[in-house]
Amino acid sequence: MARIQVEGNGRASAAPDEINLQLTVGSVGTEYGEVIEAQDRKVRLLKDAFVACGLDRSAIKTEDFKVMVDRRYEENNSEVFIGYRGIHELTFCFPLDRPLLNALLAECPGSEATPDIAISFQVSNSEALQKIALEDAFAAARKSAEILARSSGCTLGDLVEVLYGERKHLTTMTYRVNQDWGQFDYCKLSYADEIEPEAIETSEKVSVTWELRP
């Protein structure tokens, strides 16, 4: 019996309802221990400030921590030791709450930490959004298959096979505020009001095979 194989692409989008905040705290110094202590102090002060804004301390996670040797290379290819550079990346997620985001951002320049900031948005129920995209992909495949079947004077028969394509990750815009580790000394209390996140989008692809009936 003849068969027909068709690919279907589906998309889905939704307004974000969560904020993911990533903070990069940096310290420099000529002594290794000095940099470690500075990092610990800055992160502790930052966490204290965020907890005072209503954030749960346990929600603030370390994503990366490292201390690197800082060198300068001369024209004769020799290395000159400058000191150490420490980086501590923090990340946490919370419901989309502009007043809370404003409060958290306002604490960043006022603290000794003065972190670099990356703000991204996401949907809390990403599986539901991907399910919609997957259903849309299958419906698109069936619609195309029915059109092709009619064009050939046939009808669709039994479903033979469904191949699931590559899943596309949910995407959205990321907003960054670079504070140059202490050079940025202010932050508007209404900063978050100027941010309008794009819809979160995802896509799915399926390949479906049906039998063709005369």
mmCIF file of C-alpha atoms in Angstrom:
data_model
loop_
_atom_site.group_PDB
_atom_site.id
_atom_site.type_symbol
_atom_site.label_atom_id
_atom_site.label_comp_id
_atom_site.label_asym_id
_atom_site.label_seq_id
_atom_site.Cartn_x
_atom_site.Cartn_y
_atom_site.Cartn_z
ATOM 1 C CA MET A 1 0.000 0.000 0.000
ATOM 2 C CA ALA A 2 1.209 3.498 -0.838
ATOM 3 C CA ARG A 3 2.287 5.789 1.942
ATOM 4 C CA ILE A 4 2.779 9.512 2.409
ATOM 5 C CA GLN A 5 5.279 11.148 4.750
ATOM 6 C CA VAL A 6 4.841 14.795 5.712
ATOM 7 C CA GLU A 7 6.689 17.163 8.043
ATOM 8 C CA GLY A 8 4.812 19.561 10.247
ATOM 9 C CA ASN A 9 6.137 22.616 12.057
ATOM 10 C CA GLY A 10 4.381 24.136 15.037
ATOM 11 C CA ARG A 11 4.925 27.268 17.067
ATOM 12 C CA ALA A 12 3.598 28.659 20.300
ATOM 13 C CA SER A 13 4.186 31.828 22.272
ATOM 14 C CA ALA A 14 3.185 33.253 25.622
ATOM 15 C CA ALA A 15 3.841 36.321 27.708
ATOM 16 C CA PRO A 16 6.622 35.680 30.256
ATOM 17 C CA ASP A 17 5.607 35.342 33.879
ATOM 18 C CA GLU A 18 9.027 34.816 35.503
ATOM 19 C CA ILE A 19 12.246 36.802 35.761
ATOM 20 C CA ASN A 20 15.681 35.240 35.863
ATOM 21 C CA LEU A 21 18.289 37.600 37.290
ATOM 22 C CA GLN A 22 21.990 36.864 36.850
ATOM 23 C CA LEU A 23 24.516 38.954 38.759
ATOM 24 C CA THR A 24 28.276 38.897 38.232
ATOM 25 C CA VAL A 25 30.298 40.222 41.160
ATOM 26 C CA GLY A 26 33.959 40.983 40.498
ATOM 27 C CA SER A 27 36.977 41.811 42.613
ATOM 28 C CA VAL A 28 40.624 42.527 41.828
ATOM 29 C CA GLY A 29 43.689 42.585 44.057
ATOM 30 C CA THR A 30 47.350 41.701 44.293
ATOM 31 C CA GLU A 31 46.816 39.021 46.958
ATOM 32 C CA TYR A 32 44.861 35.830 46.388
ATOM 33 C CA GLY A 33 43.325 35.842 49.857
ATOM 34 C CA GLU A 34 42.415 39.506 49.504
ATOM 35 C CA VAL A 35 40.346 38.774 46.409
ATOM 36 C CA ILE A 36 38.571 35.825 48.067
ATOM 37 C CA GLU A 37 37.678 37.927 51.099
ATOM 38 C CA ALA A 38 36.457 40.801 48.919
ATOM 39 C CA GLN A 39 34.253 38.441 46.931
ATOM 40 C CA ASP A 40 32.729 36.918 50.070
ATOM 41 C CA ARG A 41 32.058 40.339 51.544
ATOM 42 C CA LYS A 42 30.427 41.720 48.415
ATOM 43 C CA VAL A 43 28.223 38.692 47.894
ATOM 44 C CA ARG A 44 27.155 38.656 51.529
ATOM 45 C CA LEU A 45 26.217 42.347 51.434
ATOM 46 C CA LEU A 46 24.314 41.866 48.201
ATOM 47 C CA LYS A 47 22.392 38.899 49.557
ATOM 48 C CA ASP A 48 21.556 40.813 52.745
ATOM 49 C CA ALA A 49 20.194 43.691 50.673
ATOM 50 C CA PHE A 50 18.069 41.379 48.534
ATOM 51 C CA VAL A 51 16.688 39.550 51.558
ATOM 52 C CA ALA A 52 15.684 42.936 52.981
ATOM 53 C CA CYS A 53 13.705 43.491 49.757
ATOM 54 C CA GLY A 54 11.756 40.297 50.389
ATOM 55 C CA LEU A 55 13.779 37.725 48.454
ATOM 56 C CA ASP A 56 14.397 34.304 49.995
ATOM 57 C CA ARG A 57 18.146 33.879 50.596
ATOM 58 C CA SER A 58 18.004 30.184 49.693
ATOM 59 C CA ALA A 59 16.732 31.129 46.218
ATOM 60 C CA ILE A 60 20.022 32.882 45.394
ATOM 61 C CA LYS A 61 22.322 30.271 43.851
ATOM 62 C CA THR A 62 25.961 30.344 42.782
ATOM 63 C CA GLU A 63 26.298 29.585 39.084
ATOM 64 C CA ASP A 64 30.048 30.106 38.800
ATOM 65 C CA PHE A 65 32.974 31.059 41.044
ATOM 66 C CA LYS A 66 36.577 31.469 40.007
ATOM 67 C CA VAL A 67 39.750 33.399 40.752
ATOM 68 C CA MET A 68 42.122 33.970 37.849
ATOM 69 C CA VAL A 69 45.631 35.314 37.535
ATOM 70 C CA ASP A 70 45.676 38.695 35.818
ATOM 71 C CA ARG A 71 48.656 39.187 33.490
ATOM 72 C CA ARG A 72 49.869 41.755 31.027
ATOM 73 C CA TYR A 73 51.920 40.695 28.008
ATOM 74 C CA GLU A 74 54.831 42.895 26.950
ATOM 75 C CA GLU A 75 56.081 43.412 23.396
ATOM 76 C CA ASN A 76 58.920 40.935 24.001
ATOM 77 C CA ASN A 77 56.258 38.280 24.858
ATOM 78 C CA SER A 78 57.162 38.320 28.533
ATOM 79 C CA GLU A 79 54.416 38.108 31.152
ATOM 80 C CA VAL A 80 53.973 40.688 33.879
ATOM 81 C CA PHE A 81 51.959 39.644 36.920
ATOM 82 C CA ILE A 82 49.293 42.230 37.760
ATOM 83 C CA GLY A 83 47.274 40.444 40.410
ATOM 84 C CA TYR A 84 44.161 38.316 40.722
ATOM 85 C CA ARG A 85 40.655 38.747 39.383
ATOM 86 C CA GLY A 86 37.732 37.038 41.050
ATOM 87 C CA ILE A 87 34.272 36.381 39.587
ATOM 88 C CA HIS A 88 31.209 35.146 41.441
ATOM 89 C CA GLU A 89 28.063 34.637 39.359
ATOM 90 C CA LEU A 90 24.737 34.512 41.184
ATOM 91 C CA THR A 91 21.395 33.577 39.695
ATOM 92 C CA PHE A 92 17.841 33.370 40.938
ATOM 93 C CA CYS A 93 14.333 33.222 39.524
ATOM 94 C CA PHE A 94 11.153 34.854 40.802
ATOM 95 C CA PRO A 95 7.651 35.700 39.496
ATOM 96 C CA LEU A 96 7.454 38.690 37.190
ATOM 97 C CA ASP A 97 7.110 41.471 39.727
ATOM 98 C CA ARG A 98 8.237 44.897 38.507
ATOM 99 C CA PRO A 99 8.236 46.582 41.944
ATOM 100 C CA LEU A 100 10.434 43.781 43.316
ATOM 101 C CA LEU A 101 12.728 43.932 40.286
ATOM 102 C CA ASN A 102 13.029 47.693 40.720
ATOM 103 C CA ALA A 103 13.883 47.261 44.384
ATOM 104 C CA LEU A 104 16.537 44.645 43.635
ATOM 105 C CA LEU A 105 18.109 46.728 40.861
ATOM 106 C CA ALA A 106 18.176 49.784 43.085
ATOM 107 C CA GLU A 107 20.257 47.869 45.632
ATOM 108 C CA CYS A 108 22.959 46.907 43.129
ATOM 109 C CA PRO A 109 24.739 50.257 42.687
ATOM 110 C CA GLY A 110 24.216 51.199 46.316
ATOM 111 C CA SER A 111 26.064 48.157 47.574
ATOM 112 C CA GLU A 112 29.791 47.537 47.510
ATOM 113 C CA ALA A 113 29.183 44.625 45.133
ATOM 114 C CA THR A 114 28.100 46.743 42.108
ATOM 115 C CA PRO A 115 27.487 43.650 39.990
ATOM 116 C CA ASP A 116 27.012 43.323 36.262
ATOM 117 C CA ILE A 117 23.364 42.454 35.674
ATOM 118 C CA ALA A 118 21.626 40.245 33.102
ATOM 119 C CA ILE A 119 17.836 40.094 33.139
ATOM 120 C CA SER A 120 15.993 37.428 31.187
ATOM 121 C CA PHE A 121 12.359 36.395 31.106
ATOM 122 C CA GLN A 122 10.741 32.979 30.919
ATOM 123 C CA VAL A 123 7.447 31.125 31.344
ATOM 124 C CA SER A 124 6.906 29.026 34.438
ATOM 125 C CA ASN A 125 4.996 26.287 32.597
ATOM 126 C CA SER A 126 7.285 25.705 29.636
ATOM 127 C CA GLU A 127 6.003 22.135 29.132
ATOM 128 C CA ALA A 128 2.485 23.407 28.458
ATOM 129 C CA LEU A 129 3.808 25.837 25.854
ATOM 130 C CA GLN A 130 5.823 23.111 24.148
ATOM 131 C CA LYS A 131 2.771 20.841 24.155
ATOM 132 C CA ILE A 132 0.805 23.482 22.247
ATOM 133 C CA ALA A 133 3.616 23.776 19.691
ATOM 134 C CA LEU A 134 3.779 19.993 19.314
ATOM 135 C CA GLU A 135 0.021 19.701 18.778
ATOM 136 C CA ASP A 136 0.248 22.498 16.231
ATOM 137 C CA ALA A 137 3.048 20.672 14.415
ATOM 138 C CA PHE A 138 1.025 17.448 14.177
ATOM 139 C CA ALA A 139 -2.076 19.325 13.002
ATOM 140 C CA ALA A 140 -0.005 21.073 10.319
ATOM 141 C CA ALA A 141 1.395 17.740 9.150
ATOM 142 C CA ARG A 142 -2.075 16.182 8.930
ATOM 143 C CA LYS A 143 -3.492 19.167 7.057
ATOM 144 C CA SER A 144 -0.697 19.006 4.477
ATOM 145 C CA ALA A 145 -1.086 15.239 4.161
ATOM 146 C CA GLU A 146 -4.833 15.538 3.548
ATOM 147 C CA ILE A 147 -4.278 18.149 0.836
ATOM 148 C CA LEU A 148 -1.681 15.968 -0.899
ATOM 149 C CA ALA A 149 -3.867 12.887 -0.569
ATOM 150 C CA ARG A 150 -6.874 14.619 -2.151
ATOM 151 C CA SER A 151 -4.671 15.983 -4.919
ATOM 152 C CA SER A 152 -3.629 12.427 -5.753
ATOM 153 C CA GLY A 153 -7.200 11.110 -5.630
ATOM 154 C CA CYS A 154 -6.694 9.268 -2.352
ATOM 155 C CA THR A 155 -7.617 9.562 1.305
ATOM 156 C CA LEU A 156 -5.504 9.136 4.412
ATOM 157 C CA GLY A 157 -5.475 5.689 5.929
ATOM 158 C CA ASP A 158 -3.960 4.422 9.170
ATOM 159 C CA LEU A 159 -1.205 6.269 10.928
ATOM 160 C CA VAL A 160 2.063 4.423 10.313
ATOM 161 C CA GLU A 161 4.837 6.358 12.030
ATOM 162 C CA VAL A 162 5.548 9.590 13.894
ATOM 163 C CA LEU A 163 9.116 10.888 14.131
ATOM 164 C CA TYR A 164 9.762 13.630 16.649
ATOM 165 C CA GLY A 165 12.073 16.363 15.391
ATOM 166 C CA GLU A 166 14.602 18.525 17.172
ATOM 167 C CA ARG A 167 13.144 20.639 19.955
ATOM 168 C CA LYS A 168 13.876 24.343 19.894
ATOM 169 C CA HIS A 169 14.585 25.930 23.259
ATOM 170 C CA LEU A 170 12.348 28.626 24.626
ATOM 171 C CA THR A 171 13.849 31.971 23.791
ATOM 172 C CA THR A 172 13.508 35.553 24.922
ATOM 173 C CA MET A 173 15.539 38.749 25.079
ATOM 174 C CA THR A 174 18.217 39.245 27.727
ATOM 175 C CA TYR A 175 18.816 42.755 29.053
ATOM 176 C CA ARG A 176 22.206 43.683 30.486
ATOM 177 C CA VAL A 177 23.482 46.466 32.725
ATOM 178 C CA ASN A 178 27.276 46.594 32.893
ATOM 179 C CA GLN A 179 28.475 48.428 35.973
ATOM 180 C CA ASP A 180 32.234 48.039 35.436
ATOM 181 C CA TRP A 181 32.816 46.790 38.975
ATOM 182 C CA GLY A 182 32.293 50.054 40.811
ATOM 183 C CA GLN A 183 32.273 52.650 38.045
ATOM 184 C CA PHE A 184 28.468 52.676 37.764
ATOM 185 C CA ASP A 185 27.116 54.692 40.682
ATOM 186 C CA TYR A 186 23.389 55.073 40.130
ATOM 187 C CA CYS A 187 20.314 53.164 39.126
ATOM 188 C CA LYS A 188 16.857 54.573 38.442
ATOM 189 C CA LEU A 189 14.167 53.323 40.779
ATOM 190 C CA SER A 190 11.940 52.964 37.724
ATOM 191 C CA TYR A 191 14.503 51.064 35.647
ATOM 192 C CA ALA A 192 12.341 47.969 35.274
ATOM 193 C CA ASP A 193 9.410 50.060 34.055
ATOM 194 C CA GLU A 194 11.350 50.751 30.870
ATOM 195 C CA ILE A 195 11.726 47.038 30.085
ATOM 196 C CA GLU A 196 8.995 45.410 28.015
ATOM 197 C CA PRO A 197 9.850 41.729 27.483
ATOM 198 C CA GLU A 198 9.047 39.999 24.232
ATOM 199 C CA ALA A 199 6.797 36.972 24.136
ATOM 200 C CA ILE A 200 8.448 33.633 24.829
ATOM 201 C CA GLU A 201 8.476 31.487 21.693
ATOM 202 C CA THR A 202 9.075 27.829 21.065
ATOM 203 C CA SER A 203 8.795 25.553 18.039
ATOM 204 C CA GLU A 204 8.420 21.836 17.400
ATOM 205 C CA LYS A 205 8.772 19.627 14.327
ATOM 206 C CA VAL A 206 7.306 16.199 13.565
ATOM 207 C CA SER A 207 7.490 13.864 10.598
ATOM 208 C CA VAL A 208 4.328 11.770 10.169
ATOM 209 C CA THR A 209 3.606 8.861 7.831
ATOM 210 C CA TRP A 210 0.123 7.657 6.828
ATOM 211 C CA GLU A 211 -1.129 4.952 4.521
ATOM 212 C CA LEU A 212 -2.893 6.157 1.377
ATOM 213 C CA ARG A 213 -6.239 4.633 0.429
ATOM 214 C CA PRO A 214 -7.551 4.803 -3.123
#
